[in-house]
């Protein structure tokens, strides 16, 4: 059975651990941009702990059969002053599932859960690594399209 619920402080370790694994994966295909800083895992856990329970941030966790299966964090932010999408932007950065085979189900359900809560937002913007094919396909399935890409090179 799958359940999506509000995150609690007890979820932070699982969320931080999952994101540490994702950063390690992303670093393999883009080693400069995604290079992990010393102490990144601990700093990220502290950052996530500050978001859980913040009334301005939407943090949802998915459990399947009582086990942590993924999470999504959304924030409503003003759009840059040179754009006018018609309201604030729902930005989703930290967003992952434990098993890539679950993006089409759990990933899409998490996306819907946080965007349903993003009242007043005009659009959703989701961060996704360029080689994260399972996540990219889930975003397409959910009706999202690419608006921008960042290109990088070491200097």
mmCIF file of C-alpha atoms in Angstrom:
data_model
loop_
_atom_site.group_PDB
_atom_site.id
_atom_site.type_symbol
_atom_site.label_atom_id
_atom_site.label_comp_id
_atom_site.label_asym_id
_atom_site.label_seq_id
_atom_site.Cartn_x
_atom_site.Cartn_y
_atom_site.Cartn_z
ATOM 1 C CA UNK A 1 0.000 0.000 0.000
ATOM 2 C CA UNK A 2 1.282 3.456 -0.970
ATOM 3 C CA UNK A 3 0.744 6.515 1.236
ATOM 4 C CA UNK A 4 1.822 10.109 0.635
ATOM 5 C CA UNK A 5 1.969 12.204 3.776
ATOM 6 C CA UNK A 6 3.528 15.328 5.239
ATOM 7 C CA UNK A 7 7.181 14.786 6.152
ATOM 8 C CA UNK A 8 8.209 14.636 9.790
ATOM 9 C CA UNK A 9 11.597 15.148 11.482
ATOM 10 C CA UNK A 10 11.959 11.363 11.546
ATOM 11 C CA UNK A 11 12.090 11.344 7.721
ATOM 12 C CA UNK A 12 15.095 13.645 7.399
ATOM 13 C CA UNK A 13 17.772 10.936 7.576
ATOM 14 C CA UNK A 14 16.124 8.910 4.793
ATOM 15 C CA UNK A 15 15.627 12.031 2.658
ATOM 16 C CA UNK A 16 19.240 13.147 3.125
ATOM 17 C CA UNK A 17 20.573 9.659 2.438
ATOM 18 C CA UNK A 18 18.580 9.369 -0.775
ATOM 19 C CA UNK A 19 19.781 12.763 -1.983
ATOM 20 C CA UNK A 20 23.397 11.872 -1.130
ATOM 21 C CA UNK A 21 23.078 8.829 -3.396
ATOM 22 C CA UNK A 22 21.531 10.993 -6.142
ATOM 23 C CA UNK A 23 24.350 13.547 -5.909
ATOM 24 C CA UNK A 24 26.877 10.719 -6.187
ATOM 25 C CA UNK A 25 25.112 9.474 -9.331
ATOM 26 C CA UNK A 26 24.867 12.974 -10.823
ATOM 27 C CA UNK A 27 28.553 13.597 -10.082
ATOM 28 C CA UNK A 28 29.493 10.595 -12.241
ATOM 29 C CA UNK A 29 28.050 12.189 -15.363
ATOM 30 C CA UNK A 30 28.909 15.814 -14.588
ATOM 31 C CA UNK A 31 31.856 15.751 -12.155
ATOM 32 C CA UNK A 32 32.466 19.499 -11.807
ATOM 33 C CA UNK A 33 28.957 20.944 -11.533
ATOM 34 C CA UNK A 34 27.732 18.200 -9.164
ATOM 35 C CA UNK A 35 30.996 17.773 -7.188
ATOM 36 C CA UNK A 36 30.063 17.127 -3.577
ATOM 37 C CA UNK A 37 31.504 19.520 -1.038
ATOM 38 C CA UNK A 38 33.148 18.149 2.096
ATOM 39 C CA UNK A 39 30.466 17.552 4.710
ATOM 40 C CA UNK A 40 27.687 17.918 2.140
ATOM 41 C CA UNK A 41 25.581 15.094 3.565
ATOM 42 C CA UNK A 42 25.518 16.579 7.079
ATOM 43 C CA UNK A 43 24.885 20.106 5.815
ATOM 44 C CA UNK A 44 22.102 18.903 3.566
ATOM 45 C CA UNK A 45 20.480 16.961 6.407
ATOM 46 C CA UNK A 46 20.486 20.140 8.513
ATOM 47 C CA UNK A 47 19.009 22.090 5.591
ATOM 48 C CA UNK A 48 16.249 19.500 5.099
ATOM 49 C CA UNK A 49 15.496 19.471 8.826
ATOM 50 C CA UNK A 50 14.882 23.211 8.597
ATOM 51 C CA UNK A 51 12.390 22.723 5.758
ATOM 52 C CA UNK A 52 10.375 19.980 7.459
ATOM 53 C CA UNK A 53 7.634 21.695 9.418
ATOM 54 C CA UNK A 54 8.220 25.104 7.789
ATOM 55 C CA UNK A 55 4.718 26.345 6.931
ATOM 56 C CA UNK A 56 6.070 28.086 3.808
ATOM 57 C CA UNK A 57 7.448 24.840 2.330
ATOM 58 C CA UNK A 58 5.578 21.774 1.086
ATOM 59 C CA UNK A 59 7.428 18.574 2.047
ATOM 60 C CA UNK A 60 5.800 15.247 1.212
ATOM 61 C CA UNK A 61 7.049 11.692 1.705
ATOM 62 C CA UNK A 62 5.835 8.528 0.052
ATOM 63 C CA UNK A 63 5.800 5.249 1.942
ATOM 64 C CA UNK A 64 5.081 1.930 0.325
ATOM 65 C CA UNK A 65 4.224 -0.935 2.651
ATOM 66 C CA UNK A 66 5.478 1.158 5.569
ATOM 67 C CA UNK A 67 8.894 1.869 4.002
ATOM 68 C CA UNK A 68 10.282 5.185 2.774
ATOM 69 C CA UNK A 69 9.992 5.250 -1.040
ATOM 70 C CA UNK A 70 10.634 8.883 -1.990
ATOM 71 C CA UNK A 71 9.941 12.528 -1.282
ATOM 72 C CA UNK A 72 9.404 15.943 -2.864
ATOM 73 C CA UNK A 73 9.960 19.460 -1.564
ATOM 74 C CA UNK A 74 8.205 22.454 -3.137
ATOM 75 C CA UNK A 75 8.484 26.167 -2.434
ATOM 76 C CA UNK A 76 6.497 29.038 -3.866
ATOM 77 C CA UNK A 77 8.858 31.746 -5.058
ATOM 78 C CA UNK A 78 8.347 34.982 -6.955
ATOM 79 C CA UNK A 79 9.165 34.765 -10.630
ATOM 80 C CA UNK A 80 12.161 36.795 -11.827
ATOM 81 C CA UNK A 81 11.113 40.392 -12.530
ATOM 82 C CA UNK A 82 11.723 40.012 -16.275
ATOM 83 C CA UNK A 83 9.092 37.242 -16.577
ATOM 84 C CA UNK A 84 5.383 37.257 -15.849
ATOM 85 C CA UNK A 85 3.931 33.729 -15.808
ATOM 86 C CA UNK A 86 0.884 35.061 -13.967
ATOM 87 C CA UNK A 87 1.858 34.355 -10.368
ATOM 88 C CA UNK A 88 4.486 32.727 -8.202
ATOM 89 C CA UNK A 89 6.444 29.681 -9.310
ATOM 90 C CA UNK A 90 6.262 26.353 -7.493
ATOM 91 C CA UNK A 91 9.907 25.268 -7.465
ATOM 92 C CA UNK A 92 10.789 21.630 -6.795
ATOM 93 C CA UNK A 93 14.475 20.921 -6.295
ATOM 94 C CA UNK A 94 14.943 18.099 -3.782
ATOM 95 C CA UNK A 95 12.753 15.372 -5.275
ATOM 96 C CA UNK A 96 13.707 11.711 -5.577
ATOM 97 C CA UNK A 97 12.494 8.128 -5.358
ATOM 98 C CA UNK A 98 14.410 5.198 -3.882
ATOM 99 C CA UNK A 99 13.990 2.970 -6.947
ATOM 100 C CA UNK A 100 14.179 4.485 -10.452
ATOM 101 C CA UNK A 101 11.504 2.037 -11.593
ATOM 102 C CA UNK A 102 9.080 3.961 -9.349
ATOM 103 C CA UNK A 103 9.358 7.350 -11.060
ATOM 104 C CA UNK A 104 6.304 6.789 -13.258
ATOM 105 C CA UNK A 105 4.110 5.922 -10.265
ATOM 106 C CA UNK A 106 5.534 7.230 -6.990
ATOM 107 C CA UNK A 107 7.421 10.101 -8.616
ATOM 108 C CA UNK A 108 4.371 11.346 -10.499
ATOM 109 C CA UNK A 109 2.153 10.918 -7.409
ATOM 110 C CA UNK A 110 4.594 12.957 -5.293
ATOM 111 C CA UNK A 111 4.672 15.671 -7.952
ATOM 112 C CA UNK A 112 0.872 15.836 -7.963
ATOM 113 C CA UNK A 113 0.743 15.897 -4.172
ATOM 114 C CA UNK A 114 3.006 18.927 -3.835
ATOM 115 C CA UNK A 115 1.581 20.820 -6.812
ATOM 116 C CA UNK A 116 -1.961 20.287 -5.502
ATOM 117 C CA UNK A 117 -0.804 22.105 -2.342
ATOM 118 C CA UNK A 118 0.856 24.951 -4.278
ATOM 119 C CA UNK A 119 -2.201 27.180 -4.247
ATOM 120 C CA UNK A 120 -1.791 30.391 -6.211
ATOM 121 C CA UNK A 121 1.222 29.223 -8.211
ATOM 122 C CA UNK A 122 1.124 29.871 -11.947
ATOM 123 C CA UNK A 123 3.634 27.179 -12.881
ATOM 124 C CA UNK A 124 5.847 24.424 -11.559
ATOM 125 C CA UNK A 125 9.594 24.241 -12.237
ATOM 126 C CA UNK A 126 11.397 20.984 -11.408
ATOM 127 C CA UNK A 127 15.177 20.546 -11.234
ATOM 128 C CA UNK A 128 16.400 17.415 -13.037
ATOM 129 C CA UNK A 129 19.870 16.254 -14.028
ATOM 130 C CA UNK A 130 20.277 15.846 -17.784
ATOM 131 C CA UNK A 131 21.149 12.127 -17.596
ATOM 132 C CA UNK A 132 18.431 11.251 -15.080
ATOM 133 C CA UNK A 133 16.350 9.532 -17.749
ATOM 134 C CA UNK A 134 13.795 7.855 -15.469
ATOM 135 C CA UNK A 135 12.967 11.151 -13.754
ATOM 136 C CA UNK A 136 12.855 13.013 -17.067
ATOM 137 C CA UNK A 137 10.385 10.482 -18.469
ATOM 138 C CA UNK A 138 8.185 10.766 -15.360
ATOM 139 C CA UNK A 139 8.146 14.550 -15.730
ATOM 140 C CA UNK A 140 7.073 14.144 -19.355
ATOM 141 C CA UNK A 141 4.342 11.693 -18.286
ATOM 142 C CA UNK A 142 3.131 14.288 -15.789
ATOM 143 C CA UNK A 143 2.772 16.869 -18.567
ATOM 144 C CA UNK A 144 5.921 18.925 -17.967
ATOM 145 C CA UNK A 145 8.245 20.112 -20.723
ATOM 146 C CA UNK A 146 11.785 21.472 -20.808
ATOM 147 C CA UNK A 147 11.943 25.248 -20.451
ATOM 148 C CA UNK A 148 15.686 25.700 -20.020
ATOM 149 C CA UNK A 149 18.932 23.785 -19.724
ATOM 150 C CA UNK A 150 22.199 24.776 -18.059
ATOM 151 C CA UNK A 151 25.384 24.066 -19.984
ATOM 152 C CA UNK A 152 28.689 23.942 -18.171
ATOM 153 C CA UNK A 153 32.424 23.398 -18.643
ATOM 154 C CA UNK A 154 35.288 23.394 -16.150
ATOM 155 C CA UNK A 155 37.505 26.485 -16.202
#
